[in-house]
mmCIF file of C-alpha atoms in Angstrom:
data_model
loop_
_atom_site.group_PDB
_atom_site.id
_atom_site.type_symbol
_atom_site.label_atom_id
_atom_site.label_comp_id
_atom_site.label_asym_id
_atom_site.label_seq_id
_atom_site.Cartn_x
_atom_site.Cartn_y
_atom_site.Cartn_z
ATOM 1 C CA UNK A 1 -12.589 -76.775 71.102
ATOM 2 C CA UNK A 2 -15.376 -77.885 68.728
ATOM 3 C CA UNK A 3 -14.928 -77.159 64.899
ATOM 4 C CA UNK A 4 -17.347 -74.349 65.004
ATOM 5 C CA UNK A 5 -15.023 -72.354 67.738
ATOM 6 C CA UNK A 6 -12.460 -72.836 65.736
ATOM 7 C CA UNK A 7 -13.722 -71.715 62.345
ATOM 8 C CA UNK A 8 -14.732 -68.766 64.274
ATOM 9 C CA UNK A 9 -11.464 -68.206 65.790
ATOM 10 C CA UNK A 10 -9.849 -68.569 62.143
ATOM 11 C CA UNK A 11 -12.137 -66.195 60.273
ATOM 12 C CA UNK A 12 -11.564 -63.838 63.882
ATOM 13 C CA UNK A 13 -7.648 -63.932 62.365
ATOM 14 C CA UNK A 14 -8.529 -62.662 59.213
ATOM 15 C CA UNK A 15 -11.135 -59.479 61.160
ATOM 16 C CA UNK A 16 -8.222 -59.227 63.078
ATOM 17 C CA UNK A 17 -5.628 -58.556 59.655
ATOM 18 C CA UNK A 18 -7.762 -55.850 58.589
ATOM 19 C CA UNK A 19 -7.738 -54.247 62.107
ATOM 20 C CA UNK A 20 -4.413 -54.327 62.139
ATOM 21 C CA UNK A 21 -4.419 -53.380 58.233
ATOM 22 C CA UNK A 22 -6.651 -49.713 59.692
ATOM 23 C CA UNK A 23 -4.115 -49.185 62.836
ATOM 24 C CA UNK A 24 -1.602 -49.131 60.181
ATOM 25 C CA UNK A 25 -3.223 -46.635 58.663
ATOM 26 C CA UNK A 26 -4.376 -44.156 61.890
ATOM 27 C CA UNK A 27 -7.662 -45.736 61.503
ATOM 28 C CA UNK A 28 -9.687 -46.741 64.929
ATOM 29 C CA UNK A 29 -8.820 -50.313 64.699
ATOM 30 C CA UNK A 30 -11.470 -52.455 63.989
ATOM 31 C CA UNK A 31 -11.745 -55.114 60.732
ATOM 32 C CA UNK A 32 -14.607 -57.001 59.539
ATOM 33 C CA UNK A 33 -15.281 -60.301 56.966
ATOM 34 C CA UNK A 34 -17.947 -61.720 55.620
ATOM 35 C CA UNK A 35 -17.997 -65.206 55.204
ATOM 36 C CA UNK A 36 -20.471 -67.360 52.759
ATOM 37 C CA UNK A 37 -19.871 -71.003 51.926
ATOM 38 C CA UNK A 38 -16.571 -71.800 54.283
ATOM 39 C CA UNK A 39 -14.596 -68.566 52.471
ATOM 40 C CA UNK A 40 -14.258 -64.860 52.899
ATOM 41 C CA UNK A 41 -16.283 -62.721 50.343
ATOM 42 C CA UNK A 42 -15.713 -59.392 51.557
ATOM 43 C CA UNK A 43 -13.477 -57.631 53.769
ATOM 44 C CA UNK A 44 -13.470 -54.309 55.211
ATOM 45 C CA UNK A 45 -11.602 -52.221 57.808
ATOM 46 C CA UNK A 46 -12.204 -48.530 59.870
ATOM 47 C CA UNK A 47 -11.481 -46.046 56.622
ATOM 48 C CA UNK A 48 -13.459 -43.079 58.343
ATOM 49 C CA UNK A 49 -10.055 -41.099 58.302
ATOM 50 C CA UNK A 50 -8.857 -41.920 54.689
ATOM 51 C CA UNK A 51 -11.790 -41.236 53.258
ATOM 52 C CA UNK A 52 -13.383 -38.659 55.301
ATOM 53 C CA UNK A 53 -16.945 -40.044 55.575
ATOM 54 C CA UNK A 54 -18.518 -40.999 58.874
ATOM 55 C CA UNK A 55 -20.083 -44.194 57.644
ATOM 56 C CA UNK A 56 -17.026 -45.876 55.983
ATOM 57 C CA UNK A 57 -16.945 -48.510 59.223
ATOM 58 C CA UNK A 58 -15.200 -51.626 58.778
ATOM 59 C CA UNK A 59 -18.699 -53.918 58.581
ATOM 60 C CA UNK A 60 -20.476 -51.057 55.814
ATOM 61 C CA UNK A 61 -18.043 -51.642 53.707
ATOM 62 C CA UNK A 62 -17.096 -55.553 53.939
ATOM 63 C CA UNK A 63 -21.016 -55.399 53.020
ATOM 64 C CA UNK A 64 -20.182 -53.272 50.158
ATOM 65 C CA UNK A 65 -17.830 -55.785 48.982
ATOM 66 C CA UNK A 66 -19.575 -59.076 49.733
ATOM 67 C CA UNK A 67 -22.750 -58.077 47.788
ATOM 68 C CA UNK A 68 -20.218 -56.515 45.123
ATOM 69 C CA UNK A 69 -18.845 -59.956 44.796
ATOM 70 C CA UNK A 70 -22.089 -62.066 44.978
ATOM 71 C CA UNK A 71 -24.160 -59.668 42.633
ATOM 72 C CA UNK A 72 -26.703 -59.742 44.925
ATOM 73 C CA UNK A 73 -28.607 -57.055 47.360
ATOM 74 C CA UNK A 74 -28.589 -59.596 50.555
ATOM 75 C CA UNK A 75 -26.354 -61.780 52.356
ATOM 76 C CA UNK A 76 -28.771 -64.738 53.161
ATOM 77 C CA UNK A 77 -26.757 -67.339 55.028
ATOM 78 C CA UNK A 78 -23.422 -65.044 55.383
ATOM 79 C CA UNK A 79 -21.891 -64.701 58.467
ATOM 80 C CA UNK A 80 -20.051 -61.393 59.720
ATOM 81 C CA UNK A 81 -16.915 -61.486 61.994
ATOM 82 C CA UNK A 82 -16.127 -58.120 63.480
ATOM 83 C CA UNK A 83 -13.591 -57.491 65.886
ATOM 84 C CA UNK A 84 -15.658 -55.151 68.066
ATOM 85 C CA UNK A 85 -19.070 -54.819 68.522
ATOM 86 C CA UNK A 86 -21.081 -53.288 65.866
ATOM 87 C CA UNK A 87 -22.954 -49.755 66.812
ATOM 88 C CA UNK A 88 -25.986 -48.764 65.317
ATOM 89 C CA UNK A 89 -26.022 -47.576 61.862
ATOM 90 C CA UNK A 90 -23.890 -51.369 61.259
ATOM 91 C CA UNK A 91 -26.368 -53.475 63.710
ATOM 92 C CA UNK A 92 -29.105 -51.678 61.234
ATOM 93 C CA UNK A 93 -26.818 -52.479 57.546
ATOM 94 C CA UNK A 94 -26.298 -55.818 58.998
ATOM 95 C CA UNK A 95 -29.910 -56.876 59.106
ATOM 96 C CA UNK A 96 -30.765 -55.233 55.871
ATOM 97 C CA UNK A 97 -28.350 -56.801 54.328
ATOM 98 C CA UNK A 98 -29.864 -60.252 55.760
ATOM 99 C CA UNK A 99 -26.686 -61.579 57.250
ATOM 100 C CA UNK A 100 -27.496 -64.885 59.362
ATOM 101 C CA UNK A 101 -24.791 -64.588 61.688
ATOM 102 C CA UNK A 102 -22.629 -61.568 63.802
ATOM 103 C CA UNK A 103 -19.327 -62.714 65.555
ATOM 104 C CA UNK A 104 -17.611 -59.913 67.211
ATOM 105 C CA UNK A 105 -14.724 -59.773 69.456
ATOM 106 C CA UNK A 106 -14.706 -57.551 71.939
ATOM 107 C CA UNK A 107 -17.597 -55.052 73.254
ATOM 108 C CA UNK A 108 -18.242 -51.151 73.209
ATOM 109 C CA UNK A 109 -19.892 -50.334 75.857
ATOM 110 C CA UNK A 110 -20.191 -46.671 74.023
ATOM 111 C CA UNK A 111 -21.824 -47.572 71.532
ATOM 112 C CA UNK A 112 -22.432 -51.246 70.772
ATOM 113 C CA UNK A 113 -25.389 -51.970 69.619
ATOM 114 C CA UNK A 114 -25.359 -55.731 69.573
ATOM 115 C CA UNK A 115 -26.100 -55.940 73.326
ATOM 116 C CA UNK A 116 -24.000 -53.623 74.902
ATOM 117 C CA UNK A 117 -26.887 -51.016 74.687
ATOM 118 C CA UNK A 118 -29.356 -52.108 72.769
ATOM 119 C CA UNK A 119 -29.902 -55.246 70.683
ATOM 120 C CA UNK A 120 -30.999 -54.549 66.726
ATOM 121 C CA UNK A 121 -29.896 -57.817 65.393
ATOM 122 C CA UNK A 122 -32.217 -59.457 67.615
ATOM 123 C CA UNK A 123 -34.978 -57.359 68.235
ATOM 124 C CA UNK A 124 -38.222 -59.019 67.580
ATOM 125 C CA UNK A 125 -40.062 -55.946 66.281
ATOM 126 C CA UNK A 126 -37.837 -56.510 63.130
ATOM 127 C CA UNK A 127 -38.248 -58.950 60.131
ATOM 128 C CA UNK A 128 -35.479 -60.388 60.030
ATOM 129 C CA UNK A 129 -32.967 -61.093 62.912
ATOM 130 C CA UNK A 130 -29.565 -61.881 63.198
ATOM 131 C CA UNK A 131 -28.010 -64.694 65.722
ATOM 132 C CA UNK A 132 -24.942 -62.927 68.009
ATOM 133 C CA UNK A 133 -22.477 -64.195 69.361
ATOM 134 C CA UNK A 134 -19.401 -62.470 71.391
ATOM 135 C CA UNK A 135 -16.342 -62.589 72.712
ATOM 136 C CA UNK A 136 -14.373 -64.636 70.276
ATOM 137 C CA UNK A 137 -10.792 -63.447 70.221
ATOM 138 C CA UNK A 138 -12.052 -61.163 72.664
ATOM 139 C CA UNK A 139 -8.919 -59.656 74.540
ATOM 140 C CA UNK A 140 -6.737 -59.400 71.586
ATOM 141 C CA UNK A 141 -9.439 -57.524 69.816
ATOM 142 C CA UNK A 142 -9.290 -55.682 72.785
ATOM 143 C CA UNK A 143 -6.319 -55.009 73.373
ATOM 144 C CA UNK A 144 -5.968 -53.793 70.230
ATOM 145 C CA UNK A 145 -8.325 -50.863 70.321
ATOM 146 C CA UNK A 146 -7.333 -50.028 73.934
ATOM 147 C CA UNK A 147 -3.718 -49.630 72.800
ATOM 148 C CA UNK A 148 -4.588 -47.878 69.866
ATOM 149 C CA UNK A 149 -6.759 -44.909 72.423
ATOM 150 C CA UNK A 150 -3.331 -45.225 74.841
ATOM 151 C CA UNK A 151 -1.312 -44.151 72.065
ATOM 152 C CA UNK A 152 -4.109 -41.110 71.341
ATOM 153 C CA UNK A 153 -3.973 -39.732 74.674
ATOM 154 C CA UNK A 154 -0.257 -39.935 75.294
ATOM 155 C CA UNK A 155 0.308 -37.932 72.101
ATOM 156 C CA UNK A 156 -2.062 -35.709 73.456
ATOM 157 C CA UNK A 157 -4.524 -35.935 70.588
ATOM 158 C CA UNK A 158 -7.420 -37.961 72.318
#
């Protein structure tokens, strides 16, 4: 494994935390950090739930807390580990906020929108892109969100 797989696998751990971190809480598990300069500047998990709001997803607000942290309105050079694929409205904060770099774990074919069914990080009609790559950590990121919709529909809520 080279030393790039493995820094992704490591900062995949931490996405991973705050997934765990949202199951804990009832939340649709998925996590996300941003990373700048070898070290985690914002993290964020699922809070759609707790707080009621539609957009509080995992990547929106590890965003929020990145740019909190830097004092600045863009990410240039960041890199984003999410443990699933990001859908639209994220795909669409991501490149606004001019992230470099999306690692995700596993894919939602429902609504991914980092090439599941569509592609915004890397469409060309855009000014600024976003590199993708998938699949790290993938069936444990998996696995995680597939247990977590078992455990709807056996209590009968999903």
């Amino acid at each position: 494994m080279s030393l790039a797989e493995e820094l992704d696998r490591h900062f995949m751990q931490k996405a991973l935390e705050e997934a765990r971190c949202a199951l804990d809480q009832g939340e649709v598990p998925v996590g996300a950090v941003v990373v700048a300069g070898g070290r985690v500047i914002g993290r964020g998990r699922n809070r759609v739930e707790e707080t009621r709001d539609p957009t509080a997803h995992a990547e929106i607000i590890a965003i929020g807390a990145a740019a909190g942290a830097l004092k600045v309105p863009r990410l240039t050079g960041a890199t984003i580990y999410i443990t699933m694929e990001p859908c639209a409205m994220c795909a669409g904060a991501i490149v606004l906020a001019r992230v470099k770099r999306i690692v995700y774990g596993c894919p939602d074919p429902k609504a991914g929108y980092c090439g599941s069914l569509g592609s915004i990080p890397e469409d060309p009609r855009l000014n600024h892109r976003v590199a993708v790559t998938s699949g790290v950590m993938g069936e444990e990121c998996a696995s995680l969100v597939s247990g977590f919709f078992e455990k709807l529909r056996s209590d009968g809520r999903g």
